[in-house]
Coordinates of C-alpha atoms in Angstrom, one line a residue:
M1 CA -180.3 -156.3 38.3
I2 CA -180.3 -159.8 38.5
K3 CA -182.5 -162.3 41.6
W4 CA -181.1 -165.4 41.9
R5 CA -181.9 -167.6 45.2
G6 CA -184.7 -165.0 46.2
T7 CA -182.3 -162.1 46.8
T8 CA -181.1 -159.3 44.4
Y9 CA -178.1 -158.5 42.7
R10 CA -177.9 -155.4 41.3
F11 CA -174.7 -154.1 39.0
H12 CA -173.7 -150.2 39.7
P13 CA -173.3 -148.5 37.0
L14 CA -169.1 -148.3 37.9
L15 CA -169.1 -152.2 37.1
T16 CA -170.7 -151.3 33.6
L17 CA -168.1 -149.2 32.7
V18 CA -165.4 -151.3 33.6
F19 CA -167.1 -154.1 31.4
I20 CA -168.0 -152.0 28.2
G21 CA -163.7 -150.7 28.6
A22 CA -162.5 -153.5 28.9
A23 CA -164.0 -154.7 25.9
L24 CA -162.7 -152.1 23.9
T25 CA -159.2 -152.0 25.3
G26 CA -159.4 -156.6 24.0
Y27 CA -159.1 -157.0 28.6
F28 CA -162.5 -158.3 28.2
L29 CA -161.2 -162.2 30.0
E30 CA -159.5 -159.8 32.8
A31 CA -162.1 -157.9 34.0
V32 CA -164.5 -161.5 34.0
T33 CA -161.8 -163.4 36.1
L34 CA -162.2 -159.6 38.4
F35 CA -166.3 -160.2 38.2
A36 CA -165.5 -164.0 39.0
I37 CA -163.0 -163.0 42.3
V38 CA -165.4 -160.1 43.4
F39 CA -168.7 -162.3 43.2
V40 CA -167.3 -164.8 45.0
H41 CA -165.8 -162.4 47.4
E42 CA -169.9 -161.2 47.9
L43 CA -170.8 -164.7 48.4
G44 CA -168.7 -164.9 51.5
H45 CA -170.5 -161.9 53.2
L46 CA -174.5 -163.7 51.8
A47 CA -173.2 -167.1 52.6
A48 CA -172.4 -165.6 56.8
A49 CA -174.5 -163.1 56.7
S50 CA -177.4 -165.7 55.8
G51 CA -176.3 -167.6 58.4
F52 CA -177.1 -165.8 61.2
G53 CA -180.8 -165.4 59.5
W54 CA -180.0 -161.9 58.3
R55 CA -182.9 -160.0 55.9
I56 CA -181.1 -159.3 53.1
R57 CA -182.4 -157.2 51.2
E58 CA -180.1 -157.2 47.7
V59 CA -176.3 -157.0 46.8
Q60 CA -174.4 -154.6 45.1
L61 CA -171.7 -155.6 43.4
L62 CA -168.3 -153.5 42.5
P63 CA -165.5 -153.0 40.7
F64 CA -163.5 -153.7 43.3
G65 CA -165.8 -156.0 45.6
G66 CA -169.6 -155.7 47.5
V67 CA -172.5 -154.6 49.2
L68 CA -174.9 -155.9 51.5
I69 CA -178.2 -154.1 51.8
V70 CA -179.7 -155.8 55.2
D71 CA -182.7 -154.4 57.3
E72 CA -180.4 -155.4 60.7
L73 CA -178.6 -152.3 60.5
G74 CA -177.1 -152.0 64.1
S75 CA -179.4 -154.6 65.5
V76 CA -177.3 -157.4 65.6
S77 CA -173.7 -158.1 67.8
T78 CA -170.4 -156.5 66.7
R79 CA -169.7 -160.2 66.8
E80 CA -172.2 -161.4 64.3
E81 CA -170.6 -157.8 61.7
L82 CA -167.3 -158.8 62.7
V83 CA -167.9 -162.4 60.8
V84 CA -169.6 -161.4 58.4
A85 CA -167.4 -158.5 57.3
L86 CA -164.4 -161.0 57.2
A87 CA -166.4 -163.7 55.8
G88 CA -165.4 -162.1 52.5
P89 CA -161.8 -161.7 52.6
L90 CA -160.7 -164.8 53.3
Q91 CA -162.3 -165.9 49.9
H92 CA -159.5 -164.7 48.7
V93 CA -157.5 -167.2 50.8
W94 CA -158.6 -170.3 48.9
M95 CA -158.9 -168.9 45.7
I96 CA -154.8 -167.6 46.0
L97 CA -153.9 -171.4 47.6
T98 CA -156.2 -173.1 44.7
A99 CA -154.4 -170.8 41.9
M100 CA -150.7 -172.0 43.5
L101 CA -152.3 -175.8 43.2
F102 CA -153.0 -175.9 39.3
Q103 CA -150.1 -173.9 38.9
W104 CA -148.0 -176.6 40.1
L105 CA -149.8 -179.4 38.8
G106 CA -149.5 -177.6 35.7
V107 CA -153.1 -177.0 34.8
G108 CA -153.2 -174.1 32.4
E109 CA -151.5 -171.1 31.7
R110 CA -149.5 -169.8 34.3
E111 CA -148.6 -166.2 33.5
W112 CA -152.9 -166.2 34.1
W113 CA -152.5 -167.9 37.2
N114 CA -150.7 -165.2 37.8
Y115 CA -152.7 -162.7 37.6
F116 CA -155.6 -163.6 39.0
I117 CA -154.0 -164.2 42.0
E118 CA -152.6 -161.0 41.9
A119 CA -156.5 -159.9 41.2
N120 CA -156.7 -161.9 44.8
I121 CA -154.6 -159.8 46.9
M122 CA -155.2 -156.9 45.7
I123 CA -159.2 -156.6 45.6
G124 CA -159.0 -158.9 49.3
L125 CA -156.0 -156.5 50.6
F126 CA -158.1 -153.6 48.7
N127 CA -161.3 -154.5 50.7
L128 CA -159.5 -155.0 54.2
L129 CA -158.7 -150.6 53.9
P130 CA -160.4 -149.0 57.1
V131 CA -162.8 -146.8 55.1
M132 CA -166.5 -147.4 55.2
P133 CA -168.1 -149.3 53.7
L134 CA -165.8 -151.0 52.8
D135 CA -164.9 -154.3 55.0
G136 CA -162.1 -153.1 56.8
G137 CA -164.2 -149.9 57.1
K138 CA -166.7 -152.4 59.6
V139 CA -164.0 -153.9 60.6
M140 CA -162.8 -150.9 62.2
Q141 CA -166.8 -149.6 63.0
C142 CA -166.6 -152.7 65.6
L143 CA -163.7 -152.5 67.1
I144 CA -164.3 -148.5 67.7
G145 CA -167.8 -149.8 68.7
Y146 CA -166.2 -151.1 71.6
V147 CA -164.8 -149.0 73.9
L148 CA -167.2 -145.2 71.9
S149 CA -170.8 -145.0 72.1
Y150 CA -172.7 -146.0 69.1
H151 CA -172.4 -142.7 68.5
N152 CA -170.1 -141.8 68.1
T153 CA -168.8 -145.0 66.6
I154 CA -170.6 -144.4 63.4
L155 CA -169.4 -140.0 63.6
Y156 CA -166.2 -140.9 64.0
T157 CA -166.2 -143.7 61.4
T158 CA -166.8 -141.5 59.0
W159 CA -165.3 -138.4 58.9
I160 CA -162.5 -141.3 59.5
S161 CA -163.9 -143.0 55.8
M162 CA -164.6 -139.2 54.7
S163 CA -160.5 -138.2 55.0
L164 CA -158.5 -141.5 53.8
S165 CA -161.2 -141.3 50.7
V166 CA -159.7 -138.0 50.5
G167 CA -156.4 -139.6 51.0
I168 CA -157.1 -142.0 47.8
I169 CA -158.0 -139.0 45.7
C170 CA -154.8 -136.7 46.2
T171 CA -152.4 -139.9 46.5
A172 CA -154.3 -140.1 41.8
V173 CA -154.0 -136.3 42.1
F174 CA -150.4 -136.6 43.0
Q175 CA -149.4 -139.6 40.0
F176 CA -151.5 -137.8 37.3
V177 CA -149.0 -134.9 38.0
N178 CA -146.2 -137.6 38.2
G179 CA -147.4 -138.1 33.8
R180 CA -149.7 -141.4 35.7
L181 CA -153.4 -141.6 33.8
P182 CA -154.8 -143.3 38.1
L183 CA -158.4 -143.0 36.8
N184 CA -159.1 -146.2 38.6
L185 CA -157.9 -145.0 41.5
L186 CA -159.5 -141.5 41.1
V187 CA -163.2 -143.0 40.3
I188 CA -162.9 -145.5 43.6
G189 CA -161.7 -142.3 45.7
V190 CA -164.3 -140.2 44.4
F191 CA -166.9 -142.3 45.1
L192 CA -165.8 -143.4 48.6
L193 CA -166.0 -140.1 49.2
V194 CA -169.2 -139.8 48.1
S195 CA -171.1 -142.3 49.5
N196 CA -169.0 -141.2 52.5
W197 CA -170.6 -138.2 52.7
Y198 CA -174.5 -139.5 52.2
A199 CA -174.0 -141.9 55.3
Y200 CA -173.0 -138.5 57.4
R201 CA -176.3 -136.8 56.4
Q202 CA -177.6 -140.3 56.9
L203 CA -176.3 -140.3 60.4
P204 CA -180.2 -139.4 62.1
Y205 CA -181.8 -142.0 60.4
H206 CA -178.8 -144.6 60.4
F207 CA -178.8 -143.8 64.8
F208 CA -182.6 -144.2 64.9
R209 CA -182.8 -147.1 63.5
F210 CA -180.5 -148.2 66.1
L211 CA -182.8 -147.1 69.1
M212 CA -185.9 -148.6 67.1
A213 CA -184.1 -152.3 67.2
R214 CA -182.5 -151.5 70.7
G215 CA -185.6 -153.9 72.1
Q216 CA -184.2 -156.0 70.3
R217 CA -180.8 -156.6 70.9
V218 CA -181.5 -155.8 74.9
S219 CA -183.1 -159.0 75.4
Q220 CA -180.4 -160.8 73.7
L221 CA -178.4 -159.4 76.2
L222 CA -180.3 -159.7 78.8
R223 CA -181.3 -163.3 78.3
K224 CA -177.4 -163.7 79.0
G225 CA -176.7 -162.6 81.5
T226 CA -175.7 -159.5 81.5
L227 CA -173.3 -157.0 83.6
A228 CA -174.9 -153.1 83.8
Q229 CA -172.7 -149.8 81.8
P230 CA -174.4 -146.8 84.8
I231 CA -175.0 -143.8 82.4
I232 CA -174.6 -141.2 84.6
V233 CA -175.9 -137.3 83.7
T234 CA -178.0 -134.5 85.6
S235 CA -182.3 -134.1 85.4
R236 CA -181.4 -131.1 83.1
R237 CA -179.9 -133.1 80.5
T238 CA -182.4 -133.6 77.1
M239 CA -183.2 -137.3 76.5
A240 CA -180.9 -137.5 73.2
E241 CA -178.4 -136.1 74.3
T242 CA -178.4 -139.3 77.0
L243 CA -179.3 -141.6 74.3
K244 CA -175.7 -140.8 72.2
L245 CA -174.1 -142.7 74.9
F246 CA -175.2 -145.7 74.3
M247 CA -172.8 -148.7 73.4
R248 CA -173.9 -151.1 71.8
E249 CA -172.6 -154.0 73.9
K250 CA -173.9 -153.0 77.3
Y251 CA -177.0 -153.1 78.7
H252 CA -177.5 -149.7 80.7
L253 CA -178.8 -148.0 83.6
I254 CA -179.2 -144.4 84.2
Y255 CA -178.1 -142.3 87.5
V256 CA -180.2 -138.9 87.6
V257 CA -177.9 -137.1 90.4
N258 CA -178.9 -133.9 91.3
E259 CA -175.9 -130.6 91.3
K260 CA -175.3 -132.4 94.6
G261 CA -175.1 -135.5 93.5
R262 CA -177.4 -137.0 94.8
I263 CA -179.5 -139.9 92.7
Q264 CA -183.4 -138.6 92.0
A265 CA -183.7 -141.8 89.9
I266 CA -182.5 -144.9 88.1
L267 CA -184.1 -145.1 85.2
P268 CA -183.1 -148.8 82.7
E269 CA -182.4 -147.7 79.2
Q270 CA -185.6 -149.0 77.8
Q271 CA -187.5 -146.3 79.6
L272 CA -185.4 -143.6 78.4
V273 CA -185.7 -145.2 74.8
S274 CA -189.3 -146.0 74.9
G275 CA -190.1 -142.7 76.4
Y276 CA -187.6 -141.0 73.6
L277 CA -189.1 -143.1 70.7
D278 CA -193.4 -142.7 72.2
G279 CA -193.1 -138.5 70.9
K280 CA -191.3 -137.0 73.8
K281 CA -189.2 -133.9 72.1
P282 CA -185.7 -134.5 71.4
G283 CA -184.8 -131.4 74.1
S284 CA -186.8 -132.5 76.6
A285 CA -184.9 -133.4 80.0
V286 CA -183.8 -136.8 81.3
S287 CA -186.4 -135.4 84.6
D288 CA -190.0 -135.7 82.1
L289 CA -189.8 -139.8 83.0
F290 CA -190.1 -139.5 86.3
M291 CA -191.4 -136.1 87.6

Protein backbone atom coordinates (compact mmCIF):
# COMPACT_ATOMS: atom_id res chain seq x y z
CA MET A 1 0.00 0.00 0.00
CA ILE A 2 1.33 3.42 -1.00
CA LYS A 3 -0.11 6.87 -0.27
CA TRP A 4 0.64 9.57 -2.85
CA ARG A 5 -0.89 13.07 -3.01
CA GLY A 6 -3.62 12.13 -0.57
CA THR A 7 -4.69 8.98 -2.45
CA THR A 8 -4.04 5.44 -1.24
CA TYR A 9 -2.83 2.96 -3.85
CA ARG A 10 -3.34 -0.67 -2.89
CA PHE A 11 -1.67 -3.53 -4.77
CA HIS A 12 -3.94 -6.52 -5.22
CA PRO A 13 -2.34 -9.89 -4.28
CA LEU A 14 -2.77 -10.98 -7.93
CA LEU A 15 -0.42 -8.20 -9.01
CA THR A 16 2.18 -9.34 -6.48
CA LEU A 17 1.93 -12.90 -7.81
CA VAL A 18 2.41 -11.64 -11.36
CA PHE A 19 5.62 -9.82 -10.38
CA ILE A 20 6.96 -12.87 -8.54
CA GLY A 21 6.17 -15.14 -11.47
CA ALA A 22 7.72 -12.70 -13.93
CA ALA A 23 10.91 -12.44 -11.88
CA LEU A 24 11.24 -16.23 -11.71
CA THR A 25 10.63 -16.72 -15.45
CA GLY A 26 12.75 -13.82 -16.74
CA TYR A 27 9.87 -11.57 -17.82
CA PHE A 28 10.31 -8.88 -15.18
CA LEU A 29 10.70 -6.04 -17.72
CA GLU A 30 7.46 -7.07 -19.41
CA ALA A 31 5.70 -7.15 -16.03
CA VAL A 32 6.98 -3.66 -15.18
CA THR A 33 5.75 -2.44 -18.57
CA LEU A 34 2.29 -3.89 -17.91
CA PHE A 35 2.22 -2.27 -14.48
CA ALA A 36 3.16 1.12 -15.97
CA ILE A 37 0.36 0.83 -18.54
CA VAL A 38 -2.17 -0.17 -15.86
CA PHE A 39 -1.02 2.71 -13.65
CA VAL A 40 -1.47 5.30 -16.42
CA HIS A 41 -4.86 3.76 -17.22
CA GLU A 42 -5.92 4.21 -13.60
CA LEU A 43 -4.56 7.77 -13.47
CA GLY A 44 -7.02 8.57 -16.26
CA HIS A 45 -9.91 7.44 -14.05
CA LEU A 46 -8.43 9.29 -11.09
CA ALA A 47 -8.03 12.56 -12.99
CA ALA A 48 -11.60 12.44 -14.31
CA ALA A 49 -13.08 11.56 -10.90
CA SER A 50 -11.05 14.28 -9.18
CA GLY A 51 -12.18 16.78 -11.81
CA PHE A 52 -15.79 16.08 -10.84
CA GLY A 53 -14.93 16.43 -7.16
CA TRP A 54 -15.51 12.78 -6.26
CA ARG A 55 -14.32 11.58 -2.86
CA ILE A 56 -11.73 8.90 -3.69
CA ARG A 57 -10.91 6.53 -0.85
CA GLU A 58 -8.32 4.39 -2.62
CA VAL A 59 -7.12 2.95 -5.92
CA GLN A 60 -6.78 -0.82 -6.14
CA LEU A 61 -4.26 -1.90 -8.79
CA LEU A 62 -4.78 -5.23 -10.57
CA PRO A 63 -2.73 -6.99 -13.28
CA PHE A 64 -5.29 -6.01 -15.96
CA GLY A 65 -6.50 -2.66 -14.63
CA GLY A 66 -7.65 -1.08 -11.42
CA VAL A 67 -10.66 -0.18 -9.35
CA LEU A 68 -11.45 3.24 -7.93
CA ILE A 69 -13.05 2.99 -4.49
CA VAL A 70 -15.22 6.10 -4.17
CA ASP A 71 -18.03 7.35 -1.93
CA GLU A 72 -20.20 8.44 -4.88
CA LEU A 73 -22.14 5.18 -5.18
CA GLY A 74 -25.22 5.96 -7.29
CA SER A 75 -25.27 9.59 -6.14
CA VAL A 76 -23.71 11.30 -9.17
CA SER A 77 -25.08 11.72 -12.68
CA THR A 78 -24.80 8.92 -15.22
CA ARG A 79 -22.88 11.28 -17.49
CA GLU A 80 -20.16 11.70 -14.87
CA GLU A 81 -19.86 7.94 -14.38
CA LEU A 82 -19.59 7.40 -18.13
CA VAL A 83 -16.82 9.98 -18.43
CA VAL A 84 -14.89 8.48 -15.51
CA ALA A 85 -15.33 4.93 -16.86
CA LEU A 86 -14.09 5.86 -20.36
CA ALA A 87 -11.21 8.03 -19.12
CA GLY A 88 -9.14 4.91 -18.41
CA PRO A 89 -9.39 3.21 -21.83
CA LEU A 90 -8.79 6.54 -23.56
CA GLN A 91 -5.28 6.66 -22.05
CA HIS A 92 -4.31 3.72 -24.26
CA VAL A 93 -5.01 5.79 -27.38
CA TRP A 94 -2.32 8.40 -26.69
CA MET A 95 0.10 5.74 -25.38
CA ILE A 96 -0.25 3.74 -28.60
CA LEU A 97 0.12 6.85 -30.77
CA THR A 98 3.22 7.90 -28.80
CA ALA A 99 4.74 4.43 -29.25
CA MET A 100 4.07 4.53 -32.99
CA LEU A 101 5.71 7.97 -33.19
CA PHE A 102 8.83 6.75 -31.37
CA GLN A 103 8.96 3.72 -33.65
CA TRP A 104 8.81 6.00 -36.68
CA LEU A 105 11.57 8.19 -35.22
CA GLY A 106 13.69 5.12 -34.51
CA VAL A 107 13.86 5.75 -30.75
CA GLY A 108 14.47 2.58 -28.72
CA GLU A 109 14.04 -1.02 -29.80
CA ARG A 110 11.29 -1.75 -32.28
CA GLU A 111 10.41 -5.09 -30.66
CA TRP A 112 9.83 -3.47 -27.27
CA TRP A 113 7.57 -0.83 -28.79
CA ASN A 114 5.62 -3.61 -30.54
CA TYR A 115 5.14 -5.30 -27.18
CA PHE A 116 4.12 -1.97 -25.62
CA ILE A 117 1.49 -1.40 -28.34
CA GLU A 118 0.16 -4.97 -28.10
CA ALA A 119 -0.05 -4.73 -24.30
CA ASN A 120 -2.00 -1.46 -24.57
CA ILE A 121 -4.43 -2.97 -27.05
CA MET A 122 -4.87 -6.09 -24.90
CA ILE A 123 -5.45 -4.20 -21.64
CA GLY A 124 -7.64 -1.56 -23.28
CA LEU A 125 -9.93 -4.06 -25.05
CA PHE A 126 -10.10 -6.37 -22.06
CA ASN A 127 -11.25 -3.51 -19.83
CA LEU A 128 -14.04 -2.75 -22.30
CA LEU A 129 -15.63 -6.17 -21.78
CA PRO A 130 -19.17 -5.72 -20.39
CA VAL A 131 -18.26 -7.26 -17.04
CA MET A 132 -18.28 -5.47 -13.70
CA PRO A 133 -16.06 -4.03 -12.27
CA LEU A 134 -14.28 -3.52 -15.61
CA ASP A 135 -14.80 -0.24 -17.45
CA GLY A 136 -17.02 -1.91 -20.03
CA GLY A 137 -19.21 -3.23 -17.24
CA LYS A 138 -19.58 0.27 -15.81
CA VAL A 139 -20.47 1.67 -19.23
CA MET A 140 -23.02 -1.13 -19.65
CA GLN A 141 -24.54 -0.31 -16.25
CA CYS A 142 -24.79 3.39 -17.11
CA LEU A 143 -26.50 2.73 -20.46
CA ILE A 144 -28.95 0.19 -19.02
CA GLY A 145 -29.75 2.72 -16.28
CA TYR A 146 -31.25 5.06 -18.88
CA VAL A 147 -34.07 2.59 -19.62
CA LEU A 148 -34.47 0.49 -16.45
CA SER A 149 -34.99 1.25 -12.79
CA TYR A 150 -31.82 1.57 -10.73
CA HIS A 151 -32.54 -1.58 -8.73
CA ASN A 152 -33.05 -3.67 -11.87
CA THR A 153 -30.01 -2.06 -13.46
CA ILE A 154 -27.60 -3.16 -10.73
CA LEU A 155 -29.32 -6.56 -10.50
CA TYR A 156 -29.18 -7.33 -14.23
CA THR A 157 -25.64 -6.04 -14.74
CA THR A 158 -24.46 -8.23 -11.87
CA TRP A 159 -26.11 -11.30 -13.38
CA ILE A 160 -24.71 -10.49 -16.84
CA SER A 161 -21.25 -10.01 -15.32
CA MET A 162 -21.41 -13.33 -13.46
CA SER A 163 -22.56 -15.12 -16.62
CA LEU A 164 -19.73 -13.68 -18.71
CA SER A 165 -17.23 -14.48 -15.92
CA VAL A 166 -18.34 -18.10 -16.10
CA GLY A 167 -17.87 -17.87 -19.87
CA ILE A 168 -14.26 -16.73 -19.37
CA ILE A 169 -13.63 -19.65 -17.00
CA CYS A 170 -15.18 -22.11 -19.47
CA THR A 171 -12.96 -20.71 -22.24
CA ALA A 172 -9.90 -21.28 -20.06
CA VAL A 173 -11.02 -24.85 -19.27
CA PHE A 174 -11.65 -25.52 -22.97
CA GLN A 175 -8.15 -24.32 -23.83
CA PHE A 176 -6.70 -26.52 -21.07
CA VAL A 177 -8.51 -29.57 -22.47
CA ASN A 178 -6.96 -28.78 -25.86
CA GLY A 179 -3.44 -28.85 -24.46
CA ARG A 180 -2.90 -25.22 -23.44
CA LEU A 181 -2.33 -23.75 -19.99
CA PRO A 182 -4.36 -20.50 -19.86
CA LEU A 183 -3.58 -19.81 -16.19
CA ASN A 184 -3.94 -16.02 -16.53
CA LEU A 185 -7.36 -16.32 -18.17
CA LEU A 186 -8.55 -18.77 -15.52
CA VAL A 187 -7.38 -16.58 -12.64
CA ILE A 188 -9.02 -13.49 -14.15
CA GLY A 189 -12.27 -15.38 -14.75
CA VAL A 190 -12.37 -16.65 -11.17
CA PHE A 191 -11.54 -13.19 -9.82
CA LEU A 192 -14.35 -11.56 -11.81
CA LEU A 193 -16.83 -14.26 -10.78
CA VAL A 194 -15.98 -13.94 -7.09
CA SER A 195 -16.10 -10.12 -7.31
CA ASN A 196 -19.55 -10.18 -8.89
CA TRP A 197 -20.88 -12.81 -6.51
CA TYR A 198 -19.79 -10.57 -3.65
CA ALA A 199 -21.44 -7.61 -5.43
CA TYR A 200 -24.64 -9.65 -5.76
CA ARG A 201 -24.63 -10.33 -2.03
CA GLN A 202 -24.14 -6.59 -1.43
CA LEU A 203 -27.04 -5.46 -3.67
CA PRO A 204 -29.34 -4.48 -0.75
CA TYR A 205 -26.55 -2.35 0.73
CA HIS A 206 -25.80 -0.84 -2.71
CA PHE A 207 -29.46 0.05 -3.23
CA PHE A 208 -29.76 1.50 0.27
CA ARG A 209 -26.76 3.74 -0.45
CA PHE A 210 -28.57 4.89 -3.60
CA LEU A 211 -31.63 5.84 -1.54
CA MET A 212 -29.49 7.60 1.07
CA ALA A 213 -27.96 9.78 -1.64
CA ARG A 214 -31.21 10.26 -3.55
CA GLY A 215 -31.92 13.63 -1.93
CA GLN A 216 -28.68 15.07 -3.33
CA ARG A 217 -29.40 13.79 -6.84
CA VAL A 218 -33.00 15.04 -6.74
CA SER A 219 -31.76 18.50 -5.72
CA GLN A 220 -29.49 18.52 -8.78
CA LEU A 221 -32.35 17.50 -11.07
CA LEU A 222 -34.76 20.09 -9.66
CA ARG A 223 -32.16 22.85 -9.72
CA LYS A 224 -31.74 22.59 -13.47
CA GLY A 225 -35.40 21.73 -14.12
CA THR A 226 -36.65 18.32 -15.16
CA LEU A 227 -39.75 16.50 -16.39
CA ALA A 228 -41.41 14.26 -13.79
CA GLN A 229 -41.64 10.53 -14.51
CA PRO A 230 -44.93 9.23 -13.02
CA ILE A 231 -45.08 5.95 -11.14
CA ILE A 232 -48.58 4.49 -10.72
CA VAL A 233 -49.17 2.03 -7.88
CA THR A 234 -52.04 0.75 -5.80
CA SER A 235 -52.34 1.74 -2.16
CA ARG A 236 -51.48 -1.82 -1.14
CA ARG A 237 -48.11 -1.82 -2.85
CA THR A 238 -45.27 -1.68 -0.37
CA MET A 239 -42.84 1.22 -0.15
CA ALA A 240 -39.90 -1.13 -0.75
CA GLU A 241 -41.45 -2.44 -3.99
CA THR A 242 -42.26 1.09 -5.16
CA LEU A 243 -38.74 2.38 -4.47
CA LYS A 244 -37.37 -0.37 -6.72
CA LEU A 245 -39.14 1.36 -9.64
CA PHE A 246 -37.06 4.55 -9.26
CA MET A 247 -34.84 5.46 -12.19
CA ARG A 248 -31.52 7.15 -11.61
CA GLU A 249 -31.92 10.06 -14.04
CA LYS A 250 -35.63 10.70 -13.47
CA TYR A 251 -37.61 12.63 -10.89
CA HIS A 252 -40.72 10.73 -9.85
CA LEU A 253 -44.25 11.57 -8.76
CA ILE A 254 -46.04 8.57 -7.27
CA TYR A 255 -49.73 8.30 -8.16
CA VAL A 256 -51.55 6.07 -5.68
CA VAL A 257 -54.80 4.68 -7.10
CA ASN A 258 -57.54 2.48 -5.66
CA GLU A 259 -58.94 -0.70 -7.20
CA LYS A 260 -61.23 1.37 -9.42
CA GLY A 261 -58.31 3.37 -10.79
CA ARG A 262 -59.19 6.59 -8.99
CA ILE A 263 -56.30 8.69 -7.71
CA GLN A 264 -56.11 8.66 -3.91
CA ALA A 265 -52.92 10.65 -3.55
CA ILE A 266 -49.98 12.09 -5.45
CA LEU A 267 -46.72 11.82 -3.55
CA PRO A 268 -43.39 13.44 -4.41
CA GLU A 269 -40.62 10.90 -4.33
CA GLN A 270 -38.91 12.66 -1.40
CA GLN A 271 -41.88 11.77 0.81
CA LEU A 272 -41.61 8.09 -0.08
CA VAL A 273 -37.83 7.96 0.40
CA SER A 274 -38.01 9.84 3.70
CA GLY A 275 -40.83 7.66 4.99
CA TYR A 276 -38.87 4.53 4.15
CA LEU A 277 -35.57 5.74 5.61
CA ASP A 278 -37.19 7.18 8.75
CA GLY A 279 -38.03 3.77 10.13
CA LYS A 280 -41.00 2.43 8.19
CA LYS A 281 -40.93 -1.34 7.82
CA PRO A 282 -40.01 -2.60 4.32
CA GLY A 283 -43.43 -4.24 4.09
CA SER A 284 -45.35 -1.05 4.92
CA ALA A 285 -47.83 0.00 2.27
CA VAL A 286 -47.55 3.27 0.37
CA SER A 287 -50.91 4.27 1.82
CA ASP A 288 -49.32 4.50 5.28
CA LEU A 289 -47.79 7.79 4.16
CA PHE A 290 -51.11 9.60 3.73
CA MET A 291 -53.72 7.67 5.73
